[in-house]
Amino acid sequence: MPQLIAYFDPGSGSLLLQVLVGGSAGLVVFARYLWEAAPALLKGRKHGESTQEA
Amino acid sequence: MAGGSTIRTFETGSYRDRDARIFYGDSGEVFRALSVHALEEWQAASAARFFQQGMAEGKIVATELVDAARCPAPPDNASWAGVLKHESIPFVSYPYEWTFGMLKDAALLHLDLLQTALKEGFTIKDGTAYNVQWVGQRPVFIDVASFERLTPGQVWAGYRQFCQTFLFPLFLQAYKNVAFQPALRGCLDGLKPEEFGNLMSFRDLFRRGVLAHAYLHGKLEANRTVRKTNPQQSLHRAGFATALIQRNVTQLIRIVSRLNWSPRESTWSAYAGANSYSPDDKEHKARFVREAARARRSALVWDLGCNTGEYSRIAAESARYVIAMDADHLAVDRLYQSLKGRGVEDVSVPILPLVSNVADPSANLGWRGRERKSLAERGRPDLILCLALVHHLVIGCGIPMRELLQWLAELGASLVIEFVDKTDPMVVQLLGSRRDIYADYDAHMFDVWMNEFFNVVRCERLGSGTRALYYATSRYRP
C-alpha cells in the first residue's frame, strides 16, 4: 500500500537537526543513526513515495 | 439544556494537552486539572531547585497544588488526579501583539528555564511562545505542566515549536526587517521550517543561526524520506545524549541574545519631537488626563495610539494596569525598552505595551474561533485614552467618525478623547495628500455624537485653539 505523506507528523527533520548542531558528538550520533537507518531510507527512495496528500 | 444556564468549559485555548487543562473559578481564579501522569510530573518538577528558584524570581507563574475538594470541580466532571491554582495574569496577550524586544526576552526566558531544567534532569516538552505571558514588562512562563522528567536519549520535542514561534519570527524581523506579527497572527502554529527556509537568501545563510536552524532545518523537514522515518528511537539507540540538547540550547541563547532590530525611524517613532503642541498645551493635556484618571481608580486602562507612552505613564499613576497600544511596532518597542529600564528591582511599571491597530485589531482565532481571543474578550477597560488618534482613524483609515465613537462607547468605559480641528497643522498635513471627503470629520458633529453615546463630564479646549479634550462616561453597559 502506498504510504501517504500526510499521515506522518512533521518533526523528523527537526529531530535530526538537533543532532547536526551538536558538534563532533552530534556527528558521531548522526553517523550511527545513518548506519542503522540507511536500509530504511534507501528502501523508501527505491519504492518511491506517494505524492497524494489526502 | 435548561434555558438560561451556561455550560462550564475549560479555557478554550487549553485543549491540546490531555494531561493538564485550564479552567476558571467563579471569581476568575485560574486552575489547572492534572491527570495522574501530569500530577507525578508536577510533584517531581515542583520539588526541583530550578523550579522553586524560577517561581521565586517570578520567571514561572506562582502555582500551588490545592485541595480538589475546596475548589470548583473541573468542567467535565471527570476524575482528575489533582488541581493546581495559578496566580492570575493581569491581561493575557499573544506573541502576535508583542514587539521584537518582547518576543526576544520571552525566547530567552524559555531557553534560560530549559537550560536550568536540563541540569537537573528535566525538560520542557513544548516550545511555544504562547506559554509565556507578561506582568508589566516581566515575562512569565505559565505552562507549568510542560516541565517533565527527561528520559535518557530523549530529544527536545519542543525545538520545532521554538523555531516556529520564537526563532523564525525573530529572524524575520532582525534579518529581513519584515514584521513578524502578521505572520504569527495568520498562522497560530508559527512559521514552518520547510517554508521559512525558502525565504532566506544566499547572503542570509552567513547570518548567525540561519544556515543550520532555518535553511538546513527547512530542507530536512521538506524531505519526504526523512519525514517518513521516525528517528526518535533510532537516535536513542545511536547514543543521543542530553549534552546535545544543552549544546543546542546554549547556541540558541547566543544566537537570540545577539539578534537586533533597530531601524532608525518608522512612521511614528519621531512623533514626540514633531507634533503641533506648545509647551502649555502639553502641560494642559497631561493635567487633564491625570485628573480624569484620578477620578476613579481603574482596574484596566487602554491607551489607544500610545506612541511614546507618555499618557500611559500618567494613567498608570492611578490605575492598576494599563495596556499601551499602538500600531507602530518601533514606537511600542521603544516604549517597552524604556519601561523595562525603569522597573525598580522586581516591581515593573504596571504597563503592558502591545502592537495593536484599532482599524485592524486582534480577532477571535483558532479552534472554534475561541482559542485566541479579541482584546475586549480578554478584559474590558474601565478607562480608554484616545489621544491625538481620531483624525488618523477617520481620515487616515477611513473609519466613519460616528461609528468610531459608537465602538468606543460600546466598550462601556470612561473615555478621554482628543479632537483635532481640520485647521490644525497636523490635520492639514494629513489632508494634503488626499481629497477631503471627510465631511463627518467636524468639531460640531464630534460634539453631537459624543453626547449621543456618552455623558460628557468635561470638555476643554487647548490654548492653540485647534484641539479639544473630552472626558466622558459611556451610556452603554456591556
Coordinates of C-alpha atoms in Angstrom, one line a residue:
Chain A
M1 CA 0.0 0.0 0.0
P2 CA 1.4 3.4 -0.8
Q3 CA 2.3 5.5 2.2
L4 CA 0.7 8.9 2.3
I5 CA 2.9 11.6 3.5
A6 CA 0.1 13.4 5.2
Y7 CA -0.1 10.5 7.7
F8 CA 3.4 11.3 9.0
D9 CA 3.7 14.1 11.5
P10 CA 6.2 16.7 10.7
G11 CA 9.2 16.9 13.0
S12 CA 11.6 14.2 11.9
G13 CA 13.8 16.8 10.3
S14 CA 13.7 18.9 13.5
L15 CA 14.9 15.9 15.5
L16 CA 17.8 15.2 13.1
L17 CA 18.8 18.8 13.1
Q18 CA 19.3 18.8 16.9
V19 CA 22.0 16.1 16.3
L20 CA 23.6 18.0 13.4
V21 CA 24.1 21.2 15.5
G22 CA 25.7 19.1 18.3
G23 CA 29.3 19.4 17.0
S24 CA 31.6 16.4 16.9
A25 CA 29.5 14.4 19.5
G26 CA 26.5 15.1 17.3
L27 CA 28.2 13.9 14.2
V28 CA 29.1 10.6 15.9
V29 CA 25.5 10.1 16.8
F30 CA 24.4 11.1 13.3
A31 CA 26.8 8.6 11.7
R32 CA 25.5 5.8 14.0
Y33 CA 21.9 6.8 13.2
L34 CA 22.7 6.7 9.4
W35 CA 24.2 3.3 9.7
E36 CA 21.1 2.0 11.3
A37 CA 18.6 3.9 9.2
A38 CA 20.3 3.6 5.9
P39 CA 18.4 0.4 4.7
A40 CA 15.0 2.0 5.6
L41 CA 16.0 5.3 4.0
L42 CA 17.2 3.6 0.8
K43 CA 14.1 1.4 0.6
G44 CA 11.9 4.5 0.9
R45 CA 13.7 6.1 -2.0
K46 CA 13.6 2.9 -4.1
H47 CA 9.9 2.3 -3.8
G48 CA 9.2 5.9 -4.5
E49 CA 6.7 8.0 -2.5
S50 CA 3.1 8.7 -3.0
T51 CA 2.5 12.3 -3.7
Q52 CA -1.1 12.1 -2.5
E53 CA -1.9 14.3 0.4
A54 CA -5.4 13.0 1.1
Chain B
M1 CA -30.1 22.3 28.1
A2 CA -32.0 24.2 30.7
G3 CA -33.0 27.6 29.5
G4 CA -30.5 30.3 30.5
S5 CA -28.0 28.0 32.1
T6 CA -24.4 28.4 30.9
I7 CA -22.2 25.4 30.1
R8 CA -18.9 25.5 32.1
T9 CA -16.0 24.8 29.8
F10 CA -12.2 24.5 30.1
E11 CA -10.3 27.5 28.8
T12 CA -10.9 27.4 25.1
G13 CA -7.2 27.8 24.3
S14 CA -6.2 24.9 26.6
Y15 CA -7.1 21.7 24.7
R16 CA -4.0 20.2 23.2
D17 CA -2.5 18.7 26.4
R18 CA -4.9 16.0 27.6
D19 CA -3.0 15.7 30.8
A20 CA -3.5 19.2 32.0
R21 CA -6.3 21.7 31.3
I22 CA -7.1 25.2 32.5
F23 CA -10.4 26.2 33.9
Y24 CA -11.6 29.2 35.9
G25 CA -13.3 29.7 39.2
D26 CA -16.3 31.9 39.8
S27 CA -14.2 34.9 40.6
G28 CA -11.8 34.3 37.7
E29 CA -9.2 32.2 39.7
V30 CA -7.1 30.1 37.4
F31 CA -7.0 26.4 38.0
R32 CA -5.3 23.5 36.1
A33 CA -6.7 20.0 36.3
L34 CA -4.0 17.3 36.1
S35 CA -4.0 13.7 35.1
V36 CA -2.2 11.0 37.1
H37 CA 0.8 11.4 34.8
A38 CA 0.8 15.2 35.0
L39 CA 0.5 15.1 38.8
E40 CA 3.5 12.9 39.1
E41 CA 5.5 15.2 36.8
W42 CA 4.3 18.2 38.8
Q43 CA 5.4 16.7 42.1
A44 CA 8.8 15.9 40.7
A45 CA 9.3 19.3 39.0
S46 CA 7.9 21.4 41.8
A47 CA 10.4 19.8 44.2
A48 CA 13.3 20.7 42.0
R49 CA 15.6 23.6 42.7
F50 CA 15.3 25.2 39.3
F51 CA 11.5 25.3 39.6
Q52 CA 11.5 26.8 43.1
Q53 CA 14.0 29.3 42.1
G54 CA 12.2 30.2 38.9
M55 CA 9.0 30.7 40.8
A56 CA 10.7 32.8 43.5
E57 CA 12.2 35.0 40.8
G58 CA 8.9 35.4 39.1
K59 CA 10.0 33.6 35.9
I60 CA 7.5 30.8 36.5
V61 CA 3.9 31.7 37.4
A62 CA 3.2 31.3 41.1
T63 CA 1.5 27.9 41.5
E64 CA 0.3 25.7 44.3
L65 CA -1.4 22.3 44.5
V66 CA -4.8 22.8 46.0
D67 CA -7.2 20.5 47.8
A68 CA -9.6 19.4 45.0
A69 CA -12.5 19.4 47.4
R70 CA -12.0 23.0 48.2
C71 CA -12.0 24.3 44.6
P72 CA -14.6 24.2 41.8
A73 CA -14.9 20.9 40.0
P74 CA -13.3 20.7 36.6
P75 CA -15.9 21.4 33.9
D76 CA -16.1 17.9 32.5
N77 CA -16.7 16.4 36.0
A78 CA -14.2 13.7 35.1
S79 CA -11.9 12.4 37.8
W80 CA -8.7 14.3 37.6
A81 CA -5.8 13.3 39.9
G82 CA -5.1 16.8 41.1
V83 CA -5.7 20.5 40.7
L84 CA -3.2 23.4 40.6
K85 CA -4.0 27.0 41.3
H86 CA -2.1 29.7 39.4
E87 CA -1.6 33.3 40.1
S88 CA -3.7 35.3 37.6
I89 CA -2.1 37.2 34.8
P90 CA -3.4 40.8 34.7
F91 CA -4.1 40.8 30.9
V92 CA -3.5 37.9 28.5
S93 CA -1.6 38.8 25.4
Y94 CA -0.3 36.9 22.4
P95 CA 3.0 36.8 20.6
Y96 CA 1.5 38.5 17.5
E97 CA 0.9 41.5 19.7
W98 CA 4.4 41.7 21.2
T99 CA 7.3 43.7 20.0
F100 CA 10.6 42.3 18.8
G101 CA 12.2 43.1 22.1
M102 CA 9.3 41.3 24.0
L103 CA 9.5 38.2 21.8
K104 CA 13.3 38.1 22.2
D105 CA 13.0 38.4 26.0
A106 CA 10.3 35.8 26.1
A107 CA 12.5 33.4 24.0
L108 CA 15.5 34.0 26.3
L109 CA 13.3 33.2 29.3
H110 CA 12.2 30.0 27.7
L111 CA 15.8 29.0 26.9
D112 CA 17.0 30.0 30.4
L113 CA 14.4 27.8 32.1
L114 CA 15.1 24.9 29.8
Q115 CA 18.8 25.2 30.4
T116 CA 18.5 25.2 34.2
A117 CA 15.8 22.4 34.0
L118 CA 18.2 20.2 31.9
K119 CA 20.9 20.4 34.5
E120 CA 18.5 18.8 37.0
G121 CA 17.2 16.2 34.6
F122 CA 14.1 17.9 33.4
T123 CA 12.9 19.2 30.0
I124 CA 10.1 21.5 28.7
K125 CA 8.1 19.3 26.4
D126 CA 6.6 22.3 24.5
G127 CA 8.4 25.2 22.8
T128 CA 5.6 27.5 22.0
A129 CA 5.7 31.3 22.6
Y130 CA 2.1 31.1 23.8
N131 CA 3.4 29.6 27.1
V132 CA 4.8 33.0 28.0
Q133 CA 2.7 35.8 29.4
W134 CA 3.6 39.3 30.8
V135 CA 3.2 41.0 34.1
G136 CA 4.1 44.6 33.1
Q137 CA 7.5 44.2 31.4
R138 CA 8.3 40.9 33.1
P139 CA 7.8 37.7 31.0
V140 CA 6.4 34.8 33.0
F141 CA 6.3 31.2 31.9
I142 CA 2.8 29.9 32.6
D143 CA 2.6 26.3 31.4
V144 CA 4.0 24.5 34.5
A145 CA 2.6 21.2 33.1
S146 CA 5.2 21.2 30.3
F147 CA 8.1 20.5 32.7
E148 CA 8.7 16.8 32.6
R149 CA 11.5 14.5 33.7
L150 CA 13.9 13.8 30.9
T151 CA 14.3 10.1 30.0
P152 CA 17.7 9.1 28.7
G153 CA 18.1 9.5 25.0
Q154 CA 15.1 11.8 24.7
V155 CA 15.4 14.7 22.3
W156 CA 14.0 18.2 22.8
A157 CA 10.5 17.7 21.5
G158 CA 9.7 21.5 21.7
Y159 CA 12.6 22.5 19.4
R160 CA 10.4 22.7 16.2
Q161 CA 7.8 24.8 18.1
F162 CA 10.5 27.0 19.5
C163 CA 11.8 27.7 15.9
Q164 CA 8.2 28.3 14.6
T165 CA 7.0 30.7 17.2
F166 CA 10.2 32.3 18.5
L167 CA 13.3 31.9 16.4
F168 CA 11.9 32.3 12.9
P169 CA 9.8 35.3 13.7
L170 CA 12.8 36.9 15.3
F171 CA 15.0 36.1 12.3
L172 CA 12.3 37.6 10.0
Q173 CA 12.3 40.9 11.9
A174 CA 16.0 41.1 12.6
Y175 CA 17.4 39.8 9.3
K176 CA 14.7 40.8 6.8
N177 CA 13.1 43.8 8.5
V178 CA 9.7 42.2 7.9
A179 CA 7.1 42.4 10.7
F180 CA 6.6 39.1 12.3
Q181 CA 3.2 39.9 13.9
P182 CA 1.0 39.4 10.8
A183 CA 2.8 36.1 10.1
L184 CA 2.1 34.8 13.6
R185 CA -1.4 36.1 13.5
G186 CA -2.0 34.4 10.2
C187 CA -0.8 31.0 11.4
L188 CA -1.0 30.3 15.1
D189 CA 1.4 27.4 14.9
G190 CA 4.0 29.9 13.6
L191 CA 6.3 29.8 10.6
K192 CA 7.0 26.3 9.3
P193 CA 10.7 25.4 8.8
E194 CA 10.1 24.0 5.3
E195 CA 8.6 27.3 4.3
F196 CA 10.7 29.7 6.3
G197 CA 13.9 28.3 4.9
N198 CA 12.8 29.3 1.4
L199 CA 12.7 33.0 2.5
M200 CA 16.4 33.0 3.2
S201 CA 18.7 34.5 0.5
F202 CA 22.2 33.3 -0.1
R203 CA 23.5 36.3 1.9
D204 CA 21.3 35.3 4.8
L205 CA 23.0 31.9 5.0
F206 CA 26.0 33.7 6.5
R207 CA 24.0 35.3 9.3
R208 CA 24.2 33.8 12.7
G209 CA 22.0 30.7 13.1
V210 CA 20.4 30.8 9.6
L211 CA 22.3 28.0 7.9
A212 CA 21.5 25.3 10.5
H213 CA 18.3 26.4 12.1
A214 CA 16.5 27.8 9.1
Y215 CA 18.0 26.6 5.9
L216 CA 19.1 23.0 6.7
H217 CA 16.2 22.6 9.1
G218 CA 13.8 23.5 6.3
K219 CA 15.5 21.2 3.8
L220 CA 15.3 18.2 6.3
E221 CA 11.6 19.0 7.1
A222 CA 10.7 19.2 3.5
N223 CA 12.3 15.9 2.6
R224 CA 9.7 13.2 2.3
T225 CA 12.0 10.3 3.0
V226 CA 13.1 12.0 6.2
R227 CA 9.6 12.7 7.2
K228 CA 8.6 9.0 6.9
T229 CA 11.3 7.9 9.3
N230 CA 10.7 8.3 13.0
P231 CA 14.2 9.0 14.2
Q232 CA 13.3 9.3 17.9
Q233 CA 14.0 5.6 18.7
S234 CA 16.9 5.3 16.3
L235 CA 18.6 8.4 17.7
H236 CA 18.2 6.9 21.2
R237 CA 20.0 3.8 20.1
A238 CA 22.6 5.8 18.3
G239 CA 23.5 7.4 21.7
F240 CA 21.6 10.7 21.7
A241 CA 22.6 12.4 25.0
T242 CA 21.2 15.3 27.0
A243 CA 24.5 17.1 26.3
L244 CA 23.4 17.6 22.7
I245 CA 20.3 19.4 23.8
Q246 CA 22.3 21.5 26.2
R247 CA 24.7 22.4 23.4
N248 CA 21.8 23.4 21.2
V249 CA 20.2 25.5 23.9
T250 CA 23.5 27.3 24.7
Q251 CA 23.9 28.0 21.0
L252 CA 20.4 29.3 20.7
I253 CA 20.8 31.6 23.7
R254 CA 23.9 33.0 22.0
I255 CA 22.0 33.5 18.7
V256 CA 18.9 35.0 20.2
S257 CA 20.9 37.4 22.6
R258 CA 22.7 38.9 19.6
L259 CA 19.6 39.4 17.4
N260 CA 19.0 43.0 17.0
W261 CA 16.3 45.1 15.2
S262 CA 17.0 48.8 15.2
P263 CA 15.6 50.6 12.2
R264 CA 16.4 54.3 12.5
E265 CA 12.9 55.5 12.1
S266 CA 9.4 54.4 11.5
T267 CA 6.2 56.2 10.6
W268 CA 5.6 57.3 14.2
S269 CA 8.8 56.9 16.1
A270 CA 9.8 60.5 15.7
Y271 CA 6.3 61.8 16.6
A272 CA 7.2 63.1 20.1
G273 CA 9.6 65.6 18.6
A274 CA 7.4 66.5 15.6
N275 CA 3.9 67.5 16.7
S276 CA 2.0 70.7 17.0
Y277 CA 1.7 71.1 20.8
S278 CA 3.0 74.2 22.5
P279 CA 4.6 73.5 26.0
D280 CA 1.4 75.0 27.6
D281 CA -0.9 72.7 25.6
K282 CA 1.3 69.7 26.5
E283 CA 1.0 70.6 30.2
H284 CA -2.7 71.2 29.9
K285 CA -3.2 67.9 28.2
A286 CA -1.2 66.0 30.8
R287 CA -3.1 67.7 33.7
F288 CA -6.5 66.8 32.0
V289 CA -5.5 63.1 31.6
R290 CA -4.2 62.9 35.2
E291 CA -7.4 64.4 36.6
A292 CA -9.6 62.1 34.6
A293 CA -7.5 59.0 35.5
R294 CA -7.7 60.0 39.2
A295 CA -11.5 60.5 39.1
R296 CA -11.9 56.8 39.7
R297 CA -9.2 54.1 40.3
S298 CA -9.4 52.0 37.2
A299 CA -8.6 48.3 37.2
L300 CA -7.7 48.4 33.5
V301 CA -6.9 51.3 31.1
W302 CA -6.5 51.0 27.4
D303 CA -4.3 53.7 25.9
L304 CA -5.1 53.6 22.1
G305 CA -2.3 55.1 19.9
C306 CA 0.0 55.4 22.9
N307 CA 3.2 56.2 20.9
T308 CA 5.8 57.1 23.5
G309 CA 3.5 56.1 26.3
E310 CA 3.6 59.5 27.9
Y311 CA -0.1 59.3 28.9
S312 CA 0.0 55.6 29.7
R313 CA 2.5 56.5 32.4
I314 CA 0.2 59.2 33.7
A315 CA -2.7 56.8 33.8
A316 CA -0.5 54.2 35.5
E317 CA -0.1 56.5 38.5
S318 CA -3.7 55.8 39.5
A319 CA -4.7 52.6 37.6
R320 CA -4.0 49.0 38.4
Y321 CA -2.9 48.1 34.9
V322 CA -2.5 49.9 31.6
I323 CA -2.4 48.4 28.1
A324 CA -0.4 50.7 26.0
M325 CA -1.3 50.0 22.3
D326 CA -0.1 51.4 19.1
A327 CA 0.0 50.1 15.5
D328 CA 3.6 51.3 15.1
H329 CA 5.9 48.5 16.1
L330 CA 9.0 50.6 16.6
A331 CA 7.3 53.1 18.8
V332 CA 5.9 50.3 21.0
D333 CA 9.3 48.5 21.1
R334 CA 10.9 51.7 22.3
L335 CA 8.3 52.1 24.9
Y336 CA 8.9 48.5 26.1
Q337 CA 12.6 49.1 26.3
S338 CA 12.3 52.4 28.2
L339 CA 9.7 50.9 30.6
K340 CA 11.9 47.8 31.1
G341 CA 14.8 50.1 32.1
R342 CA 12.6 51.9 34.6
G343 CA 11.4 48.9 36.6
V344 CA 12.5 49.1 40.2
E345 CA 14.0 45.9 41.4
D346 CA 11.3 43.2 40.9
V347 CA 8.5 45.7 40.5
S348 CA 7.8 46.6 36.9
V349 CA 5.7 49.6 35.9
P350 CA 2.1 48.3 35.5
I351 CA 2.0 49.0 31.8
L352 CA 1.8 46.3 29.1
P353 CA 2.9 47.6 25.7
L354 CA 1.3 45.9 22.7
V355 CA 1.4 46.3 19.0
S356 CA -2.3 46.7 18.1
N357 CA -4.1 48.6 15.4
V358 CA -7.6 49.9 16.2
A359 CA -8.5 49.6 12.5
D360 CA -7.3 46.0 12.4
P361 CA -7.4 44.6 15.9
S362 CA -6.7 41.1 17.2
A363 CA -9.7 38.9 16.4
N364 CA -11.0 35.6 17.8
L365 CA -8.8 33.0 16.2
G366 CA -8.0 29.3 16.2
W367 CA -10.2 26.3 17.1
R368 CA -13.9 27.3 17.2
G369 CA -12.7 30.8 16.8
R370 CA -12.1 30.9 20.5
E371 CA -8.6 29.7 21.0
R372 CA -7.1 33.2 20.9
K373 CA -9.5 36.0 21.8
S374 CA -10.2 39.5 20.8
L375 CA -8.9 42.3 23.0
A376 CA -12.2 43.1 24.6
E377 CA -12.9 39.4 25.4
R378 CA -9.7 39.3 27.4
G379 CA -10.6 42.2 29.6
R380 CA -12.8 45.3 29.1
P381 CA -11.3 48.6 30.1
D382 CA -12.7 51.0 32.7
L383 CA -11.0 53.9 31.1
I384 CA -9.9 54.4 27.5
L385 CA -7.4 57.1 26.4
C386 CA -7.8 58.0 22.7
L387 CA -5.5 61.0 22.3
A388 CA -4.5 62.5 19.0
L389 CA -5.8 59.5 17.3
V390 CA -9.3 60.3 15.9
H391 CA -8.0 62.1 12.8
H392 CA -5.8 59.2 11.9
L393 CA -8.6 56.7 12.2
V394 CA -11.2 58.9 10.4
I395 CA -9.1 60.5 7.8
G396 CA -6.1 58.0 7.6
C397 CA -8.0 54.8 7.9
G398 CA -11.4 55.9 6.6
I399 CA -13.5 54.9 9.6
P400 CA -16.7 56.9 9.9
M401 CA -16.4 59.1 13.0
R402 CA -19.9 58.3 14.4
E403 CA -19.1 54.6 14.1
L404 CA -15.8 55.1 15.8
L405 CA -17.4 56.8 18.7
Q406 CA -20.1 54.2 18.9
W407 CA -17.5 51.4 19.1
L408 CA -15.7 53.2 21.9
A409 CA -18.9 53.7 23.8
E410 CA -19.8 50.0 23.4
L411 CA -16.7 49.1 25.3
G412 CA -18.7 50.6 28.3
A413 CA -15.8 52.5 29.8
S414 CA -15.0 56.1 30.6
L415 CA -13.2 57.9 27.8
V416 CA -10.6 60.7 27.5
I417 CA -10.6 61.7 23.9
E418 CA -9.0 64.4 21.9
F419 CA -10.5 66.1 18.8
V420 CA -8.1 68.0 16.5
D421 CA -9.7 70.5 14.1
K422 CA -9.2 70.5 10.4
T423 CA -7.3 73.7 10.8
D424 CA -4.6 72.1 12.9
P425 CA -1.2 71.8 11.0
M426 CA -1.1 68.0 11.6
V427 CA -4.6 67.5 10.1
V428 CA -3.8 69.9 7.2
Q429 CA -0.8 67.7 6.5
L430 CA -2.9 64.6 6.7
L431 CA -5.4 66.0 4.2
G432 CA -2.7 67.4 1.9
S433 CA -2.2 64.2 0.0
R434 CA -5.9 63.3 -0.4
R435 CA -9.3 64.7 -1.4
D436 CA -11.2 65.9 1.6
I437 CA -14.3 63.6 1.5
Y438 CA -14.5 63.6 5.3
A439 CA -17.5 65.8 5.9
D440 CA -18.2 63.9 9.1
Y441 CA -14.8 65.0 10.5
D442 CA -16.2 68.1 12.0
A443 CA -15.9 69.6 15.5
H444 CA -19.7 70.2 15.8
M445 CA -20.6 66.7 14.7
F446 CA -18.0 65.3 17.0
D447 CA -19.7 67.1 19.9
V448 CA -23.2 65.9 18.8
W449 CA -22.1 62.3 18.6
M450 CA -20.1 62.4 21.8
N451 CA -23.3 63.5 23.5
E452 CA -25.3 60.7 21.7
F453 CA -23.1 57.9 23.0
F454 CA -21.6 59.4 26.2
N455 CA -22.3 61.5 29.2
V456 CA -19.8 64.3 28.7
V457 CA -18.3 65.2 32.1
R458 CA -15.8 67.8 31.0
C459 CA -14.7 69.4 27.7
E460 CA -11.7 71.8 27.5
R461 CA -10.0 73.5 24.6
L462 CA -6.3 73.7 24.4
G463 CA -4.7 77.1 24.1
S464 CA -3.8 76.6 20.5
G465 CA -7.5 76.6 19.7
T466 CA -7.3 73.7 17.3
R467 CA -7.6 70.8 19.9
A468 CA -10.3 69.9 22.4
L469 CA -10.2 67.3 25.2
Y470 CA -13.3 65.4 26.4
Y471 CA -13.8 63.4 29.5
A472 CA -16.9 61.3 29.2
T473 CA -18.6 58.2 30.5
S474 CA -20.3 55.7 28.2
R475 CA -24.1 55.4 28.1
Y476 CA -23.7 51.7 27.3
R477 CA -23.3 48.9 29.8
P478 CA -21.6 45.8 28.1

